[in-house]
Short mmCIF file of C-alpha atoms in Angstrom, two decimals:
data_model
loop_
_atom_site.label_atom_id
_atom_site.label_comp_id
_atom_site.label_asym_id
_atom_site.label_seq_id
_atom_site.Cartn_x
_atom_site.Cartn_y
_atom_site.Cartn_z
CA MET V 1 -19.64 32.60 17.72
CA MET V 2 -20.57 36.25 17.19
CA PRO V 3 -19.47 37.82 13.94
CA ASP V 4 -16.91 40.54 14.36
CA PRO V 5 -18.74 43.88 13.89
CA SER V 6 -15.75 45.48 12.19
CA MET V 7 -15.82 42.78 9.53
CA SER V 8 -19.52 43.15 8.72
CA ALA V 9 -18.97 45.56 5.86
CA TRP V 10 -22.07 44.93 3.74
CA GLU V 11 -21.13 43.44 0.43
CA PRO V 12 -23.73 42.91 -2.34
CA GLU V 13 -24.06 39.48 -0.75
CA ILE V 14 -27.00 38.93 1.56
CA ARG V 15 -24.97 37.55 4.45
CA PRO V 16 -22.20 39.41 6.19
CA ARG V 17 -18.79 38.34 5.06
CA GLN V 18 -17.43 35.46 7.10
CA THR V 19 -14.37 35.75 9.21
CA LEU V 20 -11.48 33.43 8.56
CA TRP V 21 -12.35 31.39 11.64
CA GLN V 22 -15.95 30.98 10.51
CA ARG V 23 -14.83 29.91 7.09
CA LEU V 24 -12.49 27.34 8.58
CA ASP V 25 -15.29 26.17 10.84
CA HIS V 26 -17.71 25.74 7.94
CA GLY V 27 -15.09 23.99 5.83
CA ALA V 28 -14.30 21.59 8.65
CA ARG V 29 -17.97 20.79 9.07
CA ARG V 30 -18.38 20.10 5.40
CA LEU V 31 -15.30 17.92 5.27
CA LEU V 32 -16.03 16.05 8.49
CA PRO V 33 -17.81 13.01 6.90
CA SER V 34 -15.32 12.78 4.04
CA VAL V 35 -12.34 12.93 6.37
CA PHE V 36 -14.01 10.33 8.57
CA ILE V 37 -14.37 7.97 5.59
CA ALA V 38 -10.81 8.59 4.38
CA LEU V 39 -9.45 7.76 7.84
CA ILE V 40 -11.63 4.65 8.01
CA ILE V 41 -10.24 3.51 4.63
CA ILE V 42 -6.65 4.00 5.77
CA PHE V 43 -7.34 2.37 9.13
CA PHE V 44 -8.99 -0.72 7.69
CA SER V 45 -6.28 -1.21 5.07
CA ALA V 46 -3.69 -1.82 7.75
CA PRO V 47 -3.37 -5.49 8.69
CA LEU V 48 -5.65 -5.55 11.71
CA ASN V 49 -6.50 -8.82 13.29
CA ILE V 50 -10.21 -8.02 13.16
CA PRO V 51 -12.27 -10.81 11.64
CA GLY V 52 -14.18 -9.55 8.62
CA ALA V 53 -12.24 -6.29 8.32
CA ALA V 54 -12.38 -6.56 4.51
CA GLU V 55 -16.18 -6.64 4.59
CA LEU V 56 -16.50 -4.08 7.37
CA LEU V 57 -14.74 -1.33 5.39
CA PRO V 58 -17.27 -1.12 2.49
CA ALA V 59 -20.08 -1.58 5.03
CA ILE V 60 -19.04 1.49 7.02
CA VAL V 61 -18.35 3.53 3.89
CA ILE V 62 -21.71 2.72 2.29
CA ALA V 63 -23.64 3.40 5.51
CA THR V 64 -21.82 6.69 6.10
CA ILE V 65 -22.33 7.92 2.55
CA PHE V 66 -26.01 6.98 2.64
CA PHE V 67 -26.61 8.75 5.94
CA TRP V 68 -24.87 12.01 5.07
CA SER V 69 -26.18 12.10 1.49
CA PHE V 70 -29.74 12.24 2.67
CA TRP V 71 -29.42 14.19 5.92
CA ARG V 72 -26.67 16.67 4.95
CA PRO V 73 -25.84 16.61 1.22
CA THR V 74 -23.58 19.64 1.77
CA GLY V 75 -21.37 17.41 3.93
CA MET V 76 -21.21 14.68 1.30
CA SER V 77 -21.17 16.10 -2.21
CA GLY V 78 -21.03 13.97 -5.33
CA LEU V 79 -17.46 15.05 -5.98
CA ALA V 80 -16.37 14.00 -2.48
CA VAL V 81 -18.03 10.59 -2.96
CA PHE V 82 -16.28 10.18 -6.31
CA LEU V 83 -12.86 11.06 -4.87
CA LEU V 84 -13.38 8.78 -1.86
CA GLY V 85 -14.35 5.92 -4.16
CA LEU V 86 -11.23 6.44 -6.26
CA PHE V 87 -9.11 6.57 -3.10
CA MET V 88 -10.69 3.34 -1.90
CA ASP V 89 -9.92 1.66 -5.22
CA LEU V 90 -6.32 2.90 -5.22
CA VAL V 91 -5.69 1.74 -1.67
CA GLY V 92 -7.62 -1.51 -1.92
CA PHE V 93 -6.23 -2.63 -5.30
CA THR V 94 -9.71 -3.18 -6.68
CA PRO V 95 -10.25 -2.29 -10.37
CA LEU V 96 -10.00 1.49 -10.53
CA GLY V 97 -13.35 3.28 -10.61
CA VAL V 98 -15.55 0.40 -9.46
CA SER V 99 -15.99 1.61 -5.89
CA ALA V 100 -16.44 5.18 -7.15
CA PHE V 101 -19.25 3.97 -9.43
CA ILE V 102 -21.04 1.97 -6.73
CA LEU V 103 -20.70 4.67 -4.07
CA LEU V 104 -21.97 7.33 -6.52
CA LEU V 105 -25.05 5.20 -7.18
CA VAL V 106 -25.68 4.85 -3.42
CA HIS V 107 -25.16 8.61 -3.03
CA GLY V 108 -27.49 9.32 -5.95
CA VAL V 109 -30.32 7.18 -4.57
CA ALA V 110 -30.04 8.76 -1.12
CA PHE V 111 -29.70 12.27 -2.56
CA TYR V 112 -32.69 12.16 -4.90
CA ALA V 113 -34.94 10.30 -2.48
CA ARG V 114 -34.03 12.42 0.53
CA PHE V 115 -37.26 14.43 0.72
CA GLY V 116 -39.27 11.20 0.67
CA LEU V 117 -36.94 9.47 3.10
CA MET V 118 -36.97 12.29 5.67
CA ARG V 119 -40.69 11.81 6.23
CA LEU V 120 -40.32 8.09 7.00
CA ASN V 121 -39.54 6.78 10.46
CA PHE V 122 -36.23 5.15 11.20
CA LEU V 123 -37.26 1.53 10.59
CA LEU V 124 -38.56 2.31 7.11
CA VAL V 125 -35.40 4.26 6.26
CA TRP V 126 -33.41 1.27 7.47
CA GLY V 127 -35.50 -0.96 5.18
CA VAL V 128 -34.77 1.28 2.20
CA PHE V 129 -31.11 1.30 3.15
CA ALA V 130 -31.14 -2.51 3.36
CA LEU V 131 -32.38 -2.68 -0.23
CA VAL V 132 -29.80 -0.14 -1.44
CA ALA V 133 -26.96 -1.86 0.43
CA SER V 134 -27.91 -5.32 -0.87
CA ALA V 135 -28.07 -3.96 -4.40
CA ALA V 136 -24.67 -2.29 -3.98
CA CYS V 137 -23.05 -5.47 -2.63
CA LEU V 138 -24.54 -7.60 -5.39
CA LEU V 139 -23.39 -5.05 -7.97
CA GLN V 140 -19.89 -5.18 -6.51
CA TRP V 141 -19.98 -8.97 -6.65
CA GLY V 142 -21.24 -8.89 -10.24
CA LEU V 143 -18.50 -6.49 -11.31
CA ALA V 144 -15.85 -8.60 -9.54
CA CYS V 145 -17.14 -11.63 -11.46
CA LEU V 146 -17.05 -9.65 -14.68
CA PHE V 147 -13.43 -8.59 -14.18
CA ARG V 148 -12.35 -12.13 -13.27
CA LEU V 149 -14.51 -13.66 -16.05
CA ASP V 150 -15.47 -16.27 -13.50
CA VAL V 151 -18.36 -16.86 -11.11
CA LEU V 152 -17.02 -16.08 -7.64
CA ASP V 153 -18.45 -17.37 -4.40
CA ILE V 154 -21.45 -15.22 -3.49
CA ALA V 155 -21.15 -15.84 0.28
CA PRO V 156 -18.76 -12.89 0.95
CA ALA V 157 -21.14 -10.55 -0.89
CA LEU V 158 -24.09 -11.70 1.23
CA PHE V 159 -22.00 -11.38 4.38
CA GLU V 160 -20.96 -7.89 3.32
CA ALA V 161 -24.60 -6.95 2.67
CA LEU V 162 -25.70 -8.22 6.10
CA LEU V 163 -22.81 -6.43 7.75
CA THR V 164 -23.69 -3.20 5.93
CA ILE V 165 -27.31 -3.44 7.05
CA GLY V 166 -26.24 -4.25 10.60
CA VAL V 167 -23.72 -1.45 10.87
CA TYR V 168 -26.24 1.24 9.85
CA PRO V 169 -28.19 1.72 13.12
CA PRO V 170 -25.14 2.30 15.38
CA LEU V 171 -23.51 4.54 12.79
CA SER V 172 -26.69 6.54 12.24
CA ALA V 173 -27.03 6.96 16.01
CA LEU V 174 -23.47 8.27 16.14
CA PHE V 175 -23.96 10.62 13.18
CA SER V 176 -27.31 11.88 14.51
CA TRP V 177 -25.54 12.82 17.72
CA VAL V 178 -22.80 14.55 15.71
CA LEU V 179 -25.43 16.43 13.68
CA HIS V 180 -27.19 17.58 16.86
CA ARG V 181 -23.92 18.81 18.29
CA LEU V 182 -23.09 20.67 15.09
CA ASP V 183 -26.55 22.28 14.96
CA GLU V 184 -26.32 23.33 18.60
CA LYS V 185 -23.06 25.09 17.84
CA GLU V 186 -24.57 26.67 14.72
CA ASP V 187 -27.45 28.47 16.43
CA PRO V 188 -27.15 28.54 20.23
CA MET E 1 -16.63 32.03 -8.82
CA ILE E 2 -17.95 32.53 -12.32
CA PRO E 3 -21.09 34.67 -12.19
CA VAL E 4 -23.95 32.50 -13.49
CA SER E 5 -27.66 32.79 -12.96
CA ILE E 6 -29.37 30.75 -10.26
CA GLN E 7 -31.23 28.62 -12.82
CA MET E 8 -28.00 27.89 -14.61
CA ARG E 9 -26.31 26.96 -11.36
CA GLN E 10 -29.15 24.60 -10.44
CA ALA E 11 -29.02 22.95 -13.87
CA LEU E 12 -25.27 22.50 -13.53
CA GLY E 13 -25.75 21.10 -10.04
CA LYS E 14 -28.13 18.47 -11.40
CA LEU E 15 -25.62 17.52 -14.08
CA VAL E 16 -22.73 16.89 -11.68
CA LEU E 17 -23.84 13.48 -10.41
CA PRO E 18 -24.59 11.86 -13.81
CA LEU E 19 -21.33 13.27 -15.14
CA LEU E 20 -19.39 11.79 -12.24
CA VAL E 21 -21.08 8.40 -12.72
CA LEU E 22 -20.12 8.47 -16.40
CA LEU E 23 -16.60 9.54 -15.47
CA SER E 24 -16.26 6.62 -13.05
CA ILE E 25 -17.40 4.18 -15.76
CA GLY E 26 -14.87 5.79 -18.09
CA ILE E 27 -12.16 5.32 -15.46
CA VAL E 28 -13.13 1.65 -15.07
CA ILE E 29 -12.76 1.10 -18.81
CA ALA E 30 -9.56 3.15 -19.08
CA GLY E 31 -8.14 1.31 -16.09
CA GLN E 32 -8.76 -2.02 -17.77
CA ALA E 33 -7.22 -0.79 -21.01
CA ASP E 34 -4.06 0.62 -19.46
CA ARG E 35 -3.10 -1.45 -16.44
CA ARG E 36 0.37 0.04 -16.20
CA LEU E 37 -0.82 3.55 -15.48
CA THR E 38 -3.30 2.47 -12.81
CA ASP E 39 -0.67 0.24 -11.20
CA GLN E 40 1.70 3.18 -11.08
CA ALA E 41 -0.97 5.36 -9.49
CA ARG E 42 -1.71 2.66 -6.92
CA MET E 43 1.92 2.24 -6.00
CA VAL E 44 2.37 6.02 -5.63
CA VAL E 45 -0.55 6.09 -3.18
CA ALA E 46 0.73 2.99 -1.38
CA ASP E 47 4.23 4.48 -1.16
CA ALA E 48 2.80 7.64 0.35
CA LEU E 49 0.65 5.79 2.88
CA ALA E 50 3.24 3.14 3.79
CA PRO E 51 4.81 5.15 6.66
CA LEU E 52 1.38 5.76 8.18
CA TRP E 53 0.50 2.09 8.04
CA GLY E 54 3.92 1.26 9.43
CA LEU E 55 3.19 3.53 12.38
CA MET E 56 -0.17 1.85 12.96
CA THR E 57 1.24 -1.67 12.78
CA SER E 58 4.14 -0.85 15.07
CA ALA E 59 1.70 0.58 17.62
CA GLN E 60 -0.46 -2.51 17.26
CA ASN E 61 2.57 -4.77 17.69
CA ARG E 62 3.62 -2.91 20.81
CA VAL E 63 0.20 -3.34 22.37
CA GLN E 64 0.18 -7.01 21.44
CA ALA E 65 3.65 -7.50 22.86
CA LEU E 66 2.59 -5.83 26.11
CA SER E 67 -0.52 -7.98 26.50
CA SER E 68 1.34 -11.17 25.64
CA ASN E 69 4.08 -10.23 28.12
CA LEU E 70 1.49 -9.86 30.83
CA ARG E 71 -0.04 -13.21 29.93
CA GLU E 72 3.37 -14.89 29.76
CA ALA E 73 4.34 -13.66 33.20
CA GLY E 74 1.55 -15.74 34.71
CA ARG E 75 2.73 -19.08 33.43
CA MET E 76 6.44 -18.43 33.44
CA ALA E 77 7.33 -21.34 35.72
CA SER E 78 5.59 -24.07 33.74
CA GLU E 79 6.89 -22.56 30.51
CA ASN E 80 10.42 -22.64 31.94
CA THR E 81 10.36 -26.35 32.74
CA ARG E 82 8.87 -27.13 29.34
CA LEU E 83 11.59 -25.09 27.62
CA GLN E 84 14.35 -26.79 29.60
CA ALA E 85 13.09 -30.22 28.55
CA GLU E 86 12.79 -29.04 24.96
CA ASN E 87 16.27 -27.55 25.09
CA GLU E 88 17.80 -30.85 26.15
CA ASN E 89 16.00 -32.58 23.33
CA LEU E 90 17.16 -29.94 20.86
CA ARG E 91 20.77 -30.25 22.02
CA ARG E 92 20.69 -33.88 20.96
CA TRP E 93 19.27 -32.88 17.60
CA TYR E 94 21.94 -30.22 17.27
CA ASP E 95 24.64 -32.87 17.55
CA VAL E 96 22.86 -34.94 14.94
CA ALA E 97 22.55 -31.92 12.63
CA VAL E 98 26.23 -31.02 12.99
CA SER E 99 27.39 -34.55 12.22
CA LEU E 100 25.00 -34.75 9.25
CA THR E 101 26.22 -31.41 7.89
CA ARG E 102 29.82 -32.61 8.14
CA GLU E 103 28.96 -35.84 6.40
CA ASN E 104 27.08 -33.91 3.73
CA ASP E 105 30.06 -31.61 3.21
CA THR E 106 32.51 -34.49 2.85
CA LEU E 107 30.20 -36.28 0.42
CA LYS E 108 29.76 -33.13 -1.62
CA THR E 109 33.53 -32.59 -1.78
CA ALA E 110 33.97 -36.18 -2.86
CA LEU E 111 31.43 -35.70 -5.63
CA HIS E 112 32.83 -32.29 -6.78
CA TRP E 113 29.40 -30.79 -6.14
CA ILE E 114 28.77 -27.42 -7.76
CA PRO E 115 27.39 -25.20 -5.00
CA GLU E 116 24.07 -23.57 -5.72
CA PRO E 117 24.12 -19.79 -5.65
CA THR E 118 22.66 -18.43 -2.44
CA PRO E 119 19.72 -16.25 -3.36
CA ALA E 120 19.63 -12.59 -2.37
CA PHE E 121 16.76 -11.64 -0.13
CA VAL E 122 15.32 -8.66 1.66
CA THR E 123 13.00 -8.71 4.64
CA GLY E 124 10.12 -6.30 4.94
CA ARG E 125 7.25 -5.58 7.26
CA VAL E 126 3.71 -6.21 6.08
CA VAL E 127 1.92 -2.91 6.50
CA ALA E 128 -1.36 -3.23 4.69
CA ASP E 129 -3.86 -5.84 3.75
CA SER E 130 -4.60 -4.66 0.24
CA GLY E 131 -6.84 -7.57 -0.64
CA GLY E 132 -10.39 -6.50 0.01
CA ILE E 133 -13.21 -8.98 -0.32
CA TYR E 134 -12.41 -10.51 -3.68
CA ALA E 135 -8.61 -10.75 -3.53
CA ARG E 136 -5.89 -11.88 -1.15
CA ALA E 137 -2.80 -9.68 -1.19
CA VAL E 138 -0.60 -7.75 1.21
CA LEU E 139 1.56 -4.66 0.95
CA LEU E 140 5.19 -4.85 2.02
CA VAL E 141 7.54 -2.00 2.98
CA ALA E 142 10.31 -2.91 0.57
CA GLY E 143 10.36 -1.76 -3.00
CA THR E 144 12.59 -1.34 -6.00
CA GLU E 145 14.93 0.77 -3.85
CA SER E 146 15.64 -2.37 -1.84
CA GLY E 147 15.95 -4.56 -4.90
CA VAL E 148 12.49 -6.10 -5.02
CA HIS E 149 11.29 -6.96 -8.51
CA VAL E 150 8.06 -8.20 -9.99
CA GLY E 151 7.98 -12.00 -9.88
CA ASN E 152 10.14 -12.39 -6.79
CA VAL E 153 9.13 -15.03 -4.29
CA ALA E 154 7.90 -14.04 -0.83
CA LEU E 155 8.42 -16.50 2.02
CA ALA E 156 6.92 -16.24 5.48
CA ALA E 157 8.72 -17.70 8.49
CA ASN E 158 7.85 -21.29 7.65
CA GLY E 159 6.50 -21.48 4.14
CA LEU E 160 5.69 -19.87 0.83
CA ALA E 161 3.47 -16.80 1.05
CA GLY E 162 3.18 -15.48 -2.48
CA ARG E 163 4.71 -13.61 -5.35
CA VAL E 164 5.46 -9.93 -5.98
CA THR E 165 3.02 -8.53 -8.52
CA GLU E 166 3.57 -4.76 -8.33
CA THR E 167 6.46 -2.71 -7.05
CA GLY E 168 6.78 0.91 -6.01
CA ALA E 169 9.87 2.74 -4.87
CA ARG E 170 9.40 1.84 -1.20
CA SER E 171 6.58 -0.67 -1.20
CA SER E 172 5.51 -3.72 -3.13
CA ARG E 173 2.34 -5.74 -3.40
CA ILE E 174 2.40 -9.48 -2.90
CA LEU E 175 -0.30 -11.73 -4.29
CA LEU E 176 -0.84 -14.50 -1.76
CA ILE E 177 -1.13 -18.14 -2.76
CA THR E 178 -4.72 -18.11 -1.55
CA ASP E 179 -5.82 -15.48 -4.10
CA ILE E 180 -8.22 -16.61 -6.76
CA ALA E 181 -5.78 -15.55 -9.48
CA SER E 182 -2.93 -17.66 -8.05
CA ARG E 183 -2.05 -20.88 -9.90
CA LEU E 184 1.22 -22.55 -8.91
CA PRO E 185 2.90 -25.71 -10.16
CA VAL E 186 3.59 -27.81 -7.07
CA MET E 187 5.13 -31.17 -6.31
CA LEU E 188 3.84 -33.74 -3.84
CA ASP E 189 6.78 -34.61 -1.65
CA ALA E 190 6.16 -38.34 -1.15
CA SER E 191 5.31 -39.37 -4.70
CA HIS E 192 7.19 -36.59 -6.57
CA ALA E 193 4.06 -36.19 -8.68
CA THR E 194 3.18 -32.74 -9.95
CA ALA E 195 -0.05 -30.87 -9.54
CA ILE E 196 -1.41 -27.34 -9.74
CA MET E 197 -2.34 -25.48 -6.60
CA GLY E 198 -5.09 -22.96 -7.28
CA GLY E 199 -6.27 -20.36 -4.78
CA ASP E 200 -9.97 -19.68 -4.38
CA ASN E 201 -9.92 -16.78 -1.86
CA THR E 202 -10.44 -19.18 1.02
CA ALA E 203 -7.71 -20.04 3.51
CA LEU E 204 -7.07 -23.43 1.88
CA PRO E 205 -5.97 -23.47 -1.80
CA ARG E 206 -7.14 -26.45 -3.83
CA LEU E 207 -5.00 -29.09 -5.53
CA MET E 208 -5.90 -29.67 -9.15
CA TYR E 209 -4.71 -31.61 -12.17
CA TYR E 210 -2.80 -34.28 -10.28
CA ALA E 211 -2.24 -37.61 -12.00
CA GLN E 212 -5.00 -40.08 -11.32
CA ASP E 213 -2.57 -42.88 -10.44
CA THR E 214 -0.69 -40.83 -7.83
CA ARG E 215 -3.34 -39.17 -5.73
CA PRO E 216 -2.27 -36.80 -2.96
CA ILE E 217 -2.09 -38.53 0.42
CA GLU E 218 -3.55 -36.92 3.52
CA GLY E 219 -0.77 -35.17 5.45
CA GLU E 220 1.72 -35.26 2.58
CA ARG E 221 4.05 -32.28 2.26
CA VAL E 222 3.56 -30.02 -0.76
CA VAL E 223 6.56 -28.13 -2.16
CA THR E 224 7.03 -25.88 -5.17
CA SER E 225 7.98 -27.33 -8.50
CA ASP E 226 10.18 -25.58 -11.04
CA GLN E 227 7.98 -26.57 -13.97
CA ALA E 228 6.99 -23.17 -15.28
CA GLY E 229 10.31 -21.61 -14.32
CA ALA E 230 8.68 -19.22 -11.88
CA PHE E 231 9.79 -20.91 -8.66
CA PRO E 232 12.83 -22.90 -7.63
CA ALA E 233 11.93 -26.45 -6.71
CA GLY E 234 11.47 -27.52 -3.13
CA LEU E 235 10.16 -24.47 -1.26
CA PRO E 236 7.79 -25.72 1.43
CA ILE E 237 4.15 -24.73 0.94
CA GLY E 238 2.00 -26.87 3.21
CA THR E 239 0.42 -30.24 3.77
CA VAL E 240 -2.35 -32.07 1.93
CA HIS E 241 -5.73 -32.28 3.60
CA TYR E 242 -8.96 -33.75 2.31
CA LEU E 243 -12.01 -31.59 2.99
CA HIS E 244 -14.22 -34.13 1.25
CA PRO E 245 -13.28 -37.34 -0.54
CA GLY E 246 -11.82 -36.36 -3.90
CA GLN E 247 -11.27 -32.72 -2.94
CA PRO E 248 -7.70 -32.29 -1.71
CA VAL E 249 -6.61 -28.89 -0.43
CA VAL E 250 -3.31 -27.57 0.88
CA VAL E 251 -3.04 -26.34 4.46
CA PRO E 252 -0.30 -23.68 4.11
CA PHE E 253 2.55 -23.65 6.63
CA ALA E 254 2.57 -19.85 6.56
CA GLN E 255 -0.06 -18.08 8.63
CA LEU E 256 -1.47 -16.12 5.74
CA ASP E 257 -4.25 -14.40 7.66
CA HIS E 258 -1.87 -12.52 9.91
CA LEU E 259 1.49 -12.03 8.27
CA THR E 260 3.90 -9.63 9.93
CA LEU E 261 7.26 -10.11 8.21
CA LEU E 262 8.05 -11.49 4.77
CA ARG E 263 11.34 -12.35 3.13
CA VAL E 264 11.43 -11.58 -0.58
CA PHE E 265 13.87 -13.78 -2.48
CA ASP E 266 15.34 -13.08 -5.86
CA PHE E 267 16.14 -16.53 -7.14
CA GLY E 268 17.14 -15.17 -10.55
CA GLN E 269 15.11 -17.84 -12.27
CA ALA E 270 14.86 -15.90 -15.50
CA LEU E 271 18.65 -15.98 -15.87
CA ILE E 272 18.82 -19.75 -16.30
CA ASP E 273 18.47 -20.52 -19.97
CA PRO E 274 19.19 -23.99 -21.22
CA PRO E 275 22.03 -24.03 -23.75
CA ASP E 276 21.15 -24.79 -27.35
CA ALA E 277 21.50 -28.47 -28.07
CA PRO E 278 23.58 -28.93 -31.24
CA GLY E 279 21.93 -31.12 -33.83
CA HIS E 280 18.45 -30.39 -32.60
CA VAL E 281 16.06 -28.16 -34.48
CA PRO E 282 14.51 -25.80 -31.96
CA LEU E 283 10.80 -26.45 -32.22
CA ALA E 284 9.64 -23.26 -30.61
CA ARG E 285 10.96 -20.53 -28.38
CA PRO E 286 13.21 -21.84 -25.62
CA ARG E 287 10.94 -21.18 -22.66
CA LYS E 288 8.26 -23.50 -23.86
CA PRO E 289 7.16 -25.08 -20.55
CA LEU E 290 5.30 -21.87 -19.76
CA THR E 291 2.65 -22.58 -22.35
CA LEU E 292 2.13 -26.21 -21.36
CA PRO E 293 0.32 -25.83 -18.04
CA LEU E 294 -1.85 -23.14 -19.52
CA LYS E 295 -2.89 -25.45 -22.30
CA THR E 296 -3.85 -28.18 -19.89
CA LEU E 297 -5.73 -25.67 -17.79
CA LEU E 298 -7.76 -24.50 -20.74
CA GLY E 299 -8.28 -28.01 -22.01
CA GLN E 300 -9.70 -29.26 -18.73
CA GLY E 301 -11.83 -26.24 -18.03
#
């Protein structure tokens, strides 16, 4: 989209001032991953007859946050992760703040390691993600045990971890395609 | 935007994530300290999202109805003959039921039977599966506006489903009997022995603390017991099944993994207080049975 020449009154800023449409466009791009996760949370909270829907929801959320945090941190800021985690806790009736805590840790790892991760090929990134996801699922299990004051069955946590690891490649393929499309639109 | 230098902005940017992590830990602790506030927040969110979920489930139901209609059309003829045979059989049973009801009525009149109050109930649609991995609960579109209260009993079409734990204005959350926090006093129908049915997040809740001389029998019906005063006696729950020798579980009648409609009954259990017995010194507060099962639970564990 070409900037409107009448609007390019040079402010002390370096870039020309954005038109309303451009601003909306940028905002939508930034919010795209967060909105995607919010919709996924609402969708998976409805009683679907999908086996393993309870485990699939955190799997998709963790994979999505990991992917966007290291490829496009502007699309997945810490604040967005925090709010999404709180929303997930409120909707899912888990102890408030637990998901926010775990998702922030996943986001933090991906965010601080992103320059190292970008140089690796996909399989190695997947390996790192597998470690992060397993740690997140075990942490979730540990916190659930702590709040119940009881040792819960660890099988759901392991299933969730495997599902999270398994759901990453298709999701990352999808998001890579979305990123390419967005970049094509950005600079034709 | 507050004008700050680039270095300052970078430093602030680095601080955001640790601050948010600390804030989330703070929320966890605050949420544990003040359950009421978090429950209110949850129910506000659930109330707001309930219409959306209702829309999704109704769409899902419509699709399911369409596909089942298509499937049914194929085997309509065989289904028809089966139904006709079943109908004849049922007509005989209907006659039996009518005569039994009449006999029951005459016997009750002869005995000057005091009729039990019919409980008030509301029916709601299950719109969300608010359990997650480590809990089993559902969200119902019926709240305090429809007269649902905390502690009410939720029944599915053919058996007990759970109890209301939180209520919002238009929605309420029901803890299923399979949840790990669920502990119900139950009665074995054949022997009239009591036991505790404890959920463990699997589909089959376990039977615990039954008397060693009256063990549950495979296939025996399990109904609620009014021991702790939370449930009226005799609501059907399920049948006994042995997974392994010495490990009886209950197979619930209700299909708890895909609930669609639930009836929430207000049995008004809390209103029944035994009258004071003259000449007896009250040992403790009147509703003592509540503490007893807890004590046995702690003692055994």
